[in-house]
Amino acid sequence: MNTNYNEYARFFKALSDPNRLMIIDMLSCGELCACVILEKFQFTQPTLSHHMKTLCDCRLVNGRKEGKWTYYSLNDEIVQNFRVFLEELTTAKENCICRNEGNCCE
């Protein structure tokens, strides 16, 4: 696996907050307006904006403006790539980094 671990670490960092995990769960059902997301939480609109910026900056979530409202959805391609990475990361494989040259246990 030829992987950019730094890129995927950004996803884990973004997902390390329980509120952001809940937002991802909500978006798994489809696109939602920020106002709908905000109704489910006990925090302010600026706090929601911070969470959404974090999720958008790592590209797990897409945001689009329509008038004065912002709508959010999962970035399906990035989410699928992350799923593949997580599967590869947690599965034994022939070309695992533990088998690279210099490993004292080979």
CSV table of N, CA, C and O in Angstrom, one decimal, residues 21-98:
chain,number,residue,atom,x,y,z
A,21,LEU,N,-18.7,13.4,14.5
A,21,LEU,CA,-19.1,12.1,14.1
A,21,LEU,C,-20.6,12.0,14.0
A,21,LEU,O,-21.1,11.4,13.1
A,22,MET,N,-21.3,12.7,14.9
A,22,MET,CA,-22.8,12.7,14.8
A,22,MET,C,-23.2,13.4,13.5
A,22,MET,O,-24.2,13.0,12.8
A,23,ILE,N,-22.5,14.5,13.1
A,23,ILE,CA,-22.8,15.2,11.9
A,23,ILE,C,-22.6,14.3,10.7
A,23,ILE,O,-23.5,14.3,9.8
A,24,ILE,N,-21.5,13.6,10.7
A,24,ILE,CA,-21.3,12.6,9.6
A,24,ILE,C,-22.4,11.6,9.5
A,24,ILE,O,-22.9,11.3,8.4
A,25,ASP,N,-22.8,11.1,10.7
A,25,ASP,CA,-23.9,10.2,10.7
A,25,ASP,C,-25.2,10.8,10.1
A,25,ASP,O,-25.9,10.1,9.3
A,26,MET,N,-25.5,12.0,10.5
A,26,MET,CA,-26.7,12.7,10.0
A,26,MET,C,-26.6,12.8,8.4
A,26,MET,O,-27.6,12.6,7.7
A,27,LEU,N,-25.4,13.2,7.9
A,27,LEU,CA,-25.2,13.4,6.5
A,27,LEU,C,-25.3,12.1,5.7
A,27,LEU,O,-25.4,12.1,4.5
A,28,SER,N,-25.1,10.9,6.4
A,28,SER,CA,-25.2,9.7,5.7
A,28,SER,C,-26.6,9.4,5.1
A,28,SER,O,-26.7,8.6,4.2
A,29,CYS,N,-27.5,10.1,5.6
A,29,CYS,CA,-28.9,10.0,5.1
A,29,CYS,C,-29.2,11.0,3.9
A,29,CYS,O,-30.2,10.9,3.3
A,30,GLY,N,-28.2,11.8,3.6
A,30,GLY,CA,-28.4,12.8,2.5
A,30,GLY,C,-28.0,14.2,2.9
A,30,GLY,O,-27.7,14.5,4.0
A,31,GLU,N,-28.2,15.1,1.9
A,31,GLU,CA,-27.8,16.5,2.1
A,31,GLU,C,-28.8,17.1,3.1
A,31,GLU,O,-30.0,16.8,3.2
A,32,LEU,N,-28.2,18.0,4.0
A,32,LEU,CA,-29.0,18.7,5.0
A,32,LEU,C,-28.6,20.1,5.0
A,32,LEU,O,-27.4,20.5,4.9
A,33,CYS,N,-29.6,21.0,5.3
A,33,CYS,CA,-29.3,22.4,5.6
A,33,CYS,C,-28.6,22.5,6.9
A,33,CYS,O,-28.9,21.8,7.9
A,34,ALA,N,-27.8,23.5,7.1
A,34,ALA,CA,-27.1,23.8,8.3
A,34,ALA,C,-28.1,24.0,9.4
A,34,ALA,O,-27.9,23.6,10.6
A,35,CYS,N,-29.3,24.6,9.1
A,35,CYS,CA,-30.3,24.9,10.1
A,35,CYS,C,-30.9,23.6,10.7
A,35,CYS,O,-31.2,23.5,11.9
A,36,VAL,N,-31.0,22.6,9.9
A,36,VAL,CA,-31.5,21.3,10.3
A,36,VAL,C,-30.5,20.6,11.2
A,36,VAL,O,-30.8,20.0,12.2
A,37,ILE,N,-29.2,20.7,10.8
A,37,ILE,CA,-28.1,20.1,11.6
A,37,ILE,C,-28.1,20.8,13.0
A,37,ILE,O,-28.0,20.1,14.0
A,38,LEU,N,-28.2,22.1,13.0
A,38,LEU,CA,-28.1,22.9,14.2
A,38,LEU,C,-29.2,22.5,15.2
A,38,LEU,O,-28.9,22.5,16.4
A,39,GLU,N,-30.3,22.2,14.7
A,39,GLU,CA,-31.5,21.8,15.6
A,39,GLU,C,-31.2,20.6,16.5
A,39,GLU,O,-31.8,20.4,17.6
A,40,LYS,N,-30.3,19.7,16.1
A,40,LYS,CA,-30.0,18.5,16.8
A,40,LYS,C,-28.9,18.7,17.9
A,40,LYS,O,-28.7,17.8,18.7
A,41,PHE,N,-28.3,19.9,18.0
A,41,PHE,CA,-27.3,20.1,19.0
A,41,PHE,C,-27.6,21.3,19.9
A,41,PHE,O,-28.4,22.1,19.6
A,42,GLN,N,-26.9,21.3,21.0
A,42,GLN,CA,-27.0,22.3,22.0
A,42,GLN,C,-25.9,23.3,22.0
A,42,GLN,O,-25.3,23.7,23.0
A,43,PHE,N,-25.5,23.7,20.7
A,43,PHE,CA,-24.5,24.7,20.6
A,43,PHE,C,-24.9,25.8,19.6
A,43,PHE,O,-25.9,25.6,19.0
A,44,THR,N,-24.1,26.8,19.5
A,44,THR,CA,-24.4,28.0,18.7
A,44,THR,C,-24.1,27.8,17.2
A,44,THR,O,-23.3,26.9,16.9
A,45,GLN,N,-24.6,28.6,16.4
A,45,GLN,CA,-24.3,28.6,14.9
A,45,GLN,C,-22.8,28.8,14.7
A,45,GLN,O,-22.3,28.0,13.8
A,46,PRO,N,-22.1,29.7,15.4
A,46,PRO,CA,-20.7,29.8,15.1
A,46,PRO,C,-19.9,28.4,15.5
A,46,PRO,O,-19.0,28.1,14.8
A,47,THR,N,-20.4,27.7,16.5
A,47,THR,CA,-19.8,26.4,16.8
A,47,THR,C,-20.0,25.4,15.7
A,47,THR,O,-19.1,24.7,15.3
A,48,LEU,N,-21.3,25.4,15.2
A,48,LEU,CA,-21.6,24.6,14.0
A,48,LEU,C,-20.7,24.9,12.8
A,48,LEU,O,-20.1,24.0,12.2
A,49,SER,N,-20.5,26.2,12.6
A,49,SER,CA,-19.7,26.6,11.5
A,49,SER,C,-18.2,26.1,11.6
A,49,SER,O,-17.6,25.7,10.7
A,50,HIS,N,-17.7,26.2,12.9
A,50,HIS,CA,-16.4,25.6,13.1
A,50,HIS,C,-16.3,24.1,12.8
A,50,HIS,O,-15.4,23.7,12.1
A,51,HIS,N,-17.3,23.4,13.3
A,51,HIS,CA,-17.3,21.9,13.0
A,51,HIS,C,-17.4,21.7,11.5
A,51,HIS,O,-16.7,20.8,10.9
A,52,MET,N,-18.3,22.4,10.8
A,52,MET,CA,-18.4,22.2,9.4
A,52,MET,C,-17.2,22.6,8.6
A,52,MET,O,-16.8,21.9,7.6
A,53,LYS,N,-16.5,23.7,9.0
A,53,LYS,CA,-15.3,24.1,8.4
A,53,LYS,C,-14.2,23.0,8.5
A,53,LYS,O,-13.5,22.6,7.5
A,54,THR,N,-14.1,22.4,9.7
A,54,THR,CA,-13.2,21.3,9.9
A,54,THR,C,-13.5,20.1,9.0
A,54,THR,O,-12.6,19.5,8.3
A,55,LEU,N,-14.8,19.7,8.8
A,55,LEU,CA,-15.1,18.6,8.0
A,55,LEU,C,-15.0,18.9,6.5
A,55,LEU,O,-14.6,18.1,5.7
A,56,CYS,N,-15.2,20.2,6.1
A,56,CYS,CA,-15.1,20.6,4.7
A,56,CYS,C,-13.6,20.7,4.4
A,56,CYS,O,-13.2,20.4,3.2
A,57,ASP,N,-12.8,21.2,5.3
A,57,ASP,CA,-11.4,21.4,5.0
A,57,ASP,C,-10.6,20.1,4.7
A,57,ASP,O,-9.7,20.1,3.9
A,58,CYS,N,-11.1,19.0,5.3
A,58,CYS,CA,-10.4,17.7,5.0
A,58,CYS,C,-11.2,17.0,3.9
A,58,CYS,O,-10.8,15.9,3.5
A,59,ARG,N,-12.2,17.7,3.3
A,59,ARG,CA,-12.9,17.3,2.2
A,59,ARG,C,-13.9,16.1,2.4
A,59,ARG,O,-14.4,15.5,1.4
A,60,LEU,N,-14.1,15.7,3.6
A,60,LEU,CA,-15.1,14.6,3.9
A,60,LEU,C,-16.5,15.1,3.6
A,60,LEU,O,-17.4,14.3,3.3
A,61,VAL,N,-16.7,16.4,3.7
A,61,VAL,CA,-18.0,17.0,3.5
A,61,VAL,C,-18.0,18.1,2.5
A,61,VAL,O,-17.0,18.9,2.5
A,62,ASN,N,-19.0,18.2,1.7
A,62,ASN,CA,-19.1,19.3,0.7
A,62,ASN,C,-20.2,20.3,1.3
A,62,ASN,O,-21.2,19.9,1.8
A,63,GLY,N,-19.9,21.6,1.0
A,63,GLY,CA,-20.9,22.6,1.4
A,63,GLY,C,-21.3,23.4,0.1
A,63,GLY,O,-20.4,23.6,-0.7
A,64,ARG,N,-22.5,23.7,0.0
A,64,ARG,CA,-23.0,24.6,-1.1
A,64,ARG,C,-23.9,25.6,-0.6
A,64,ARG,O,-24.8,25.3,0.3
A,65,LYS,N,-23.8,26.8,-1.1
A,65,LYS,CA,-24.7,27.9,-0.7
A,65,LYS,C,-25.9,28.0,-1.6
A,65,LYS,O,-25.7,27.8,-2.8
A,66,GLU,N,-27.0,28.2,-1.0
A,66,GLU,CA,-28.2,28.4,-1.8
A,66,GLU,C,-29.0,29.6,-1.1
A,66,GLU,O,-29.6,29.4,-0.1
A,67,GLY,N,-28.8,30.8,-1.7
A,67,GLY,CA,-29.4,31.9,-1.0
A,67,GLY,C,-28.6,32.2,0.3
A,67,GLY,O,-27.4,32.2,0.3
A,68,LYS,N,-29.4,32.3,1.4
A,68,LYS,CA,-28.7,32.6,2.6
A,68,LYS,C,-28.4,31.3,3.4
A,68,LYS,O,-27.8,31.3,4.5
A,69,TRP,N,-28.8,30.2,2.8
A,69,TRP,CA,-28.6,28.9,3.5
A,69,TRP,C,-27.4,28.1,2.9
A,69,TRP,O,-27.1,28.2,1.8
A,70,THR,N,-26.8,27.3,3.8
A,70,THR,CA,-25.7,26.4,3.4
A,70,THR,C,-26.2,25.0,3.6
A,70,THR,O,-26.7,24.6,4.6
A,71,TYR,N,-26.0,24.2,2.5
A,71,TYR,CA,-26.4,22.8,2.5
A,71,TYR,C,-25.1,21.9,2.5
A,71,TYR,O,-24.2,22.2,1.8
A,72,TYR,N,-25.1,20.9,3.3
A,72,TYR,CA,-23.9,20.0,3.4
A,72,TYR,C,-24.3,18.6,3.0
A,72,TYR,O,-25.4,18.1,3.2
A,73,SER,N,-23.3,17.9,2.5
A,73,SER,CA,-23.4,16.5,2.1
A,73,SER,C,-22.1,15.8,2.2
A,73,SER,O,-21.0,16.5,2.2
A,74,LEU,N,-22.1,14.5,2.3
A,74,LEU,CA,-20.8,13.8,2.3
A,74,LEU,C,-20.2,13.8,0.9
A,74,LEU,O,-20.9,13.8,-0.1
A,75,ASN,N,-18.9,13.9,0.9
A,75,ASN,CA,-18.2,13.8,-0.4
A,75,ASN,C,-18.0,12.3,-0.6
A,75,ASN,O,-17.1,11.7,-0.1
A,76,ASP,N,-18.8,11.8,-1.5
A,76,ASP,CA,-18.9,10.3,-1.7
A,76,ASP,C,-17.5,9.7,-2.1
A,76,ASP,O,-17.1,8.7,-1.6
A,77,GLU,N,-16.8,10.4,-3.0
A,77,GLU,CA,-15.6,9.9,-3.5
A,77,GLU,C,-14.5,9.8,-2.4
A,77,GLU,O,-13.8,8.8,-2.2
A,78,ILE,N,-14.4,10.9,-1.6
A,78,ILE,CA,-13.4,10.9,-0.5
A,78,ILE,C,-13.8,9.9,0.6
A,78,ILE,O,-12.9,9.2,1.1
A,79,VAL,N,-15.1,9.8,0.9
A,79,VAL,CA,-15.5,8.8,1.9
A,79,VAL,C,-15.2,7.4,1.5
A,79,VAL,O,-14.7,6.6,2.2
A,80,GLN,N,-15.4,7.1,0.2
A,80,GLN,CA,-15.1,5.8,-0.3
A,80,GLN,C,-13.6,5.5,-0.3
A,80,GLN,O,-13.2,4.4,0.1
A,81,ASN,N,-12.8,6.5,-0.6
A,81,ASN,CA,-11.3,6.4,-0.5
A,81,ASN,C,-10.9,6.1,0.9
A,81,ASN,O,-10.0,5.3,1.2
A,82,PHE,N,-11.5,6.8,1.9
A,82,PHE,CA,-11.2,6.6,3.3
A,82,PHE,C,-11.6,5.2,3.7
A,82,PHE,O,-10.9,4.6,4.5
A,83,ARG,N,-12.7,4.7,3.2
A,83,ARG,CA,-13.2,3.3,3.6
A,83,ARG,C,-12.1,2.3,3.1
A,83,ARG,O,-11.8,1.4,3.8
A,84,VAL,N,-11.7,2.5,1.9
A,84,VAL,CA,-10.6,1.6,1.3
A,84,VAL,C,-9.4,1.7,2.1
A,84,VAL,O,-8.8,0.7,2.4
A,85,PHE,N,-8.9,2.9,2.4
A,85,PHE,CA,-7.7,3.1,3.2
A,85,PHE,C,-7.9,2.4,4.6
A,85,PHE,O,-7.0,1.6,5.0
A,86,LEU,N,-9.0,2.5,5.2
A,86,LEU,CA,-9.2,1.9,6.5
A,86,LEU,C,-9.2,0.4,6.4
A,86,LEU,O,-8.6,-0.3,7.3
A,87,GLU,N,-9.8,-0.1,5.4
A,87,GLU,CA,-9.8,-1.6,5.1
A,87,GLU,C,-8.3,-2.1,4.9
A,87,GLU,O,-7.9,-3.1,5.5
A,88,GLU,N,-7.6,-1.4,4.1
A,88,GLU,CA,-6.2,-1.8,3.8
A,88,GLU,C,-5.3,-1.6,5.1
A,88,GLU,O,-4.5,-2.5,5.3
A,89,LEU,N,-5.6,-0.6,5.8
A,89,LEU,CA,-4.8,-0.3,7.0
A,89,LEU,C,-5.0,-1.4,8.1
A,89,LEU,O,-4.0,-1.8,8.8
A,90,THR,N,-6.2,-2.0,8.1
A,90,THR,CA,-6.5,-3.0,9.2
A,90,THR,C,-6.5,-4.4,8.7
A,90,THR,O,-6.9,-5.3,9.4
A,91,THR,N,-6.0,-4.7,7.5
A,91,THR,CA,-5.9,-6.0,6.9
A,91,THR,C,-4.5,-6.4,6.6
A,91,THR,O,-3.7,-5.6,6.1
A,92,ALA,N,-4.1,-7.6,7.0
A,92,ALA,CA,-2.8,-8.2,6.7
A,92,ALA,C,-2.7,-8.3,5.2
A,92,ALA,O,-3.6,-8.6,4.5
A,93,LYS,N,-1.5,-7.9,4.7
A,93,LYS,CA,-1.3,-8.0,3.3
A,93,LYS,C,0.2,-8.3,3.0
A,93,LYS,O,1.1,-8.1,3.8
A,94,GLU,N,0.5,-8.7,1.8
A,94,GLU,CA,1.8,-9.1,1.3
A,94,GLU,C,2.8,-7.9,1.4
A,94,GLU,O,3.9,-8.1,1.8
A,95,ASN,N,2.4,-6.7,1.1
A,95,ASN,CA,3.3,-5.6,1.0
A,95,ASN,C,3.2,-4.7,2.2
A,95,ASN,O,3.4,-3.5,2.1
A,96,CYS,N,2.8,-5.2,3.4
A,96,CYS,CA,2.7,-4.5,4.6
A,96,CYS,C,4.0,-3.8,5.0
A,96,CYS,O,5.1,-4.4,4.7
A,97,ILE,N,3.9,-2.6,5.6
A,97,ILE,CA,5.1,-1.9,6.0
A,97,ILE,C,6.0,-2.7,7.0
A,97,ILE,O,7.2,-2.5,7.1
A,98,CYS,N,5.3,-3.6,7.7
A,98,CYS,CA,6.1,-4.4,8.7
A,98,CYS,C,7.0,-5.4,8.0
A,98,CYS,O,7.9,-6.0,8.6
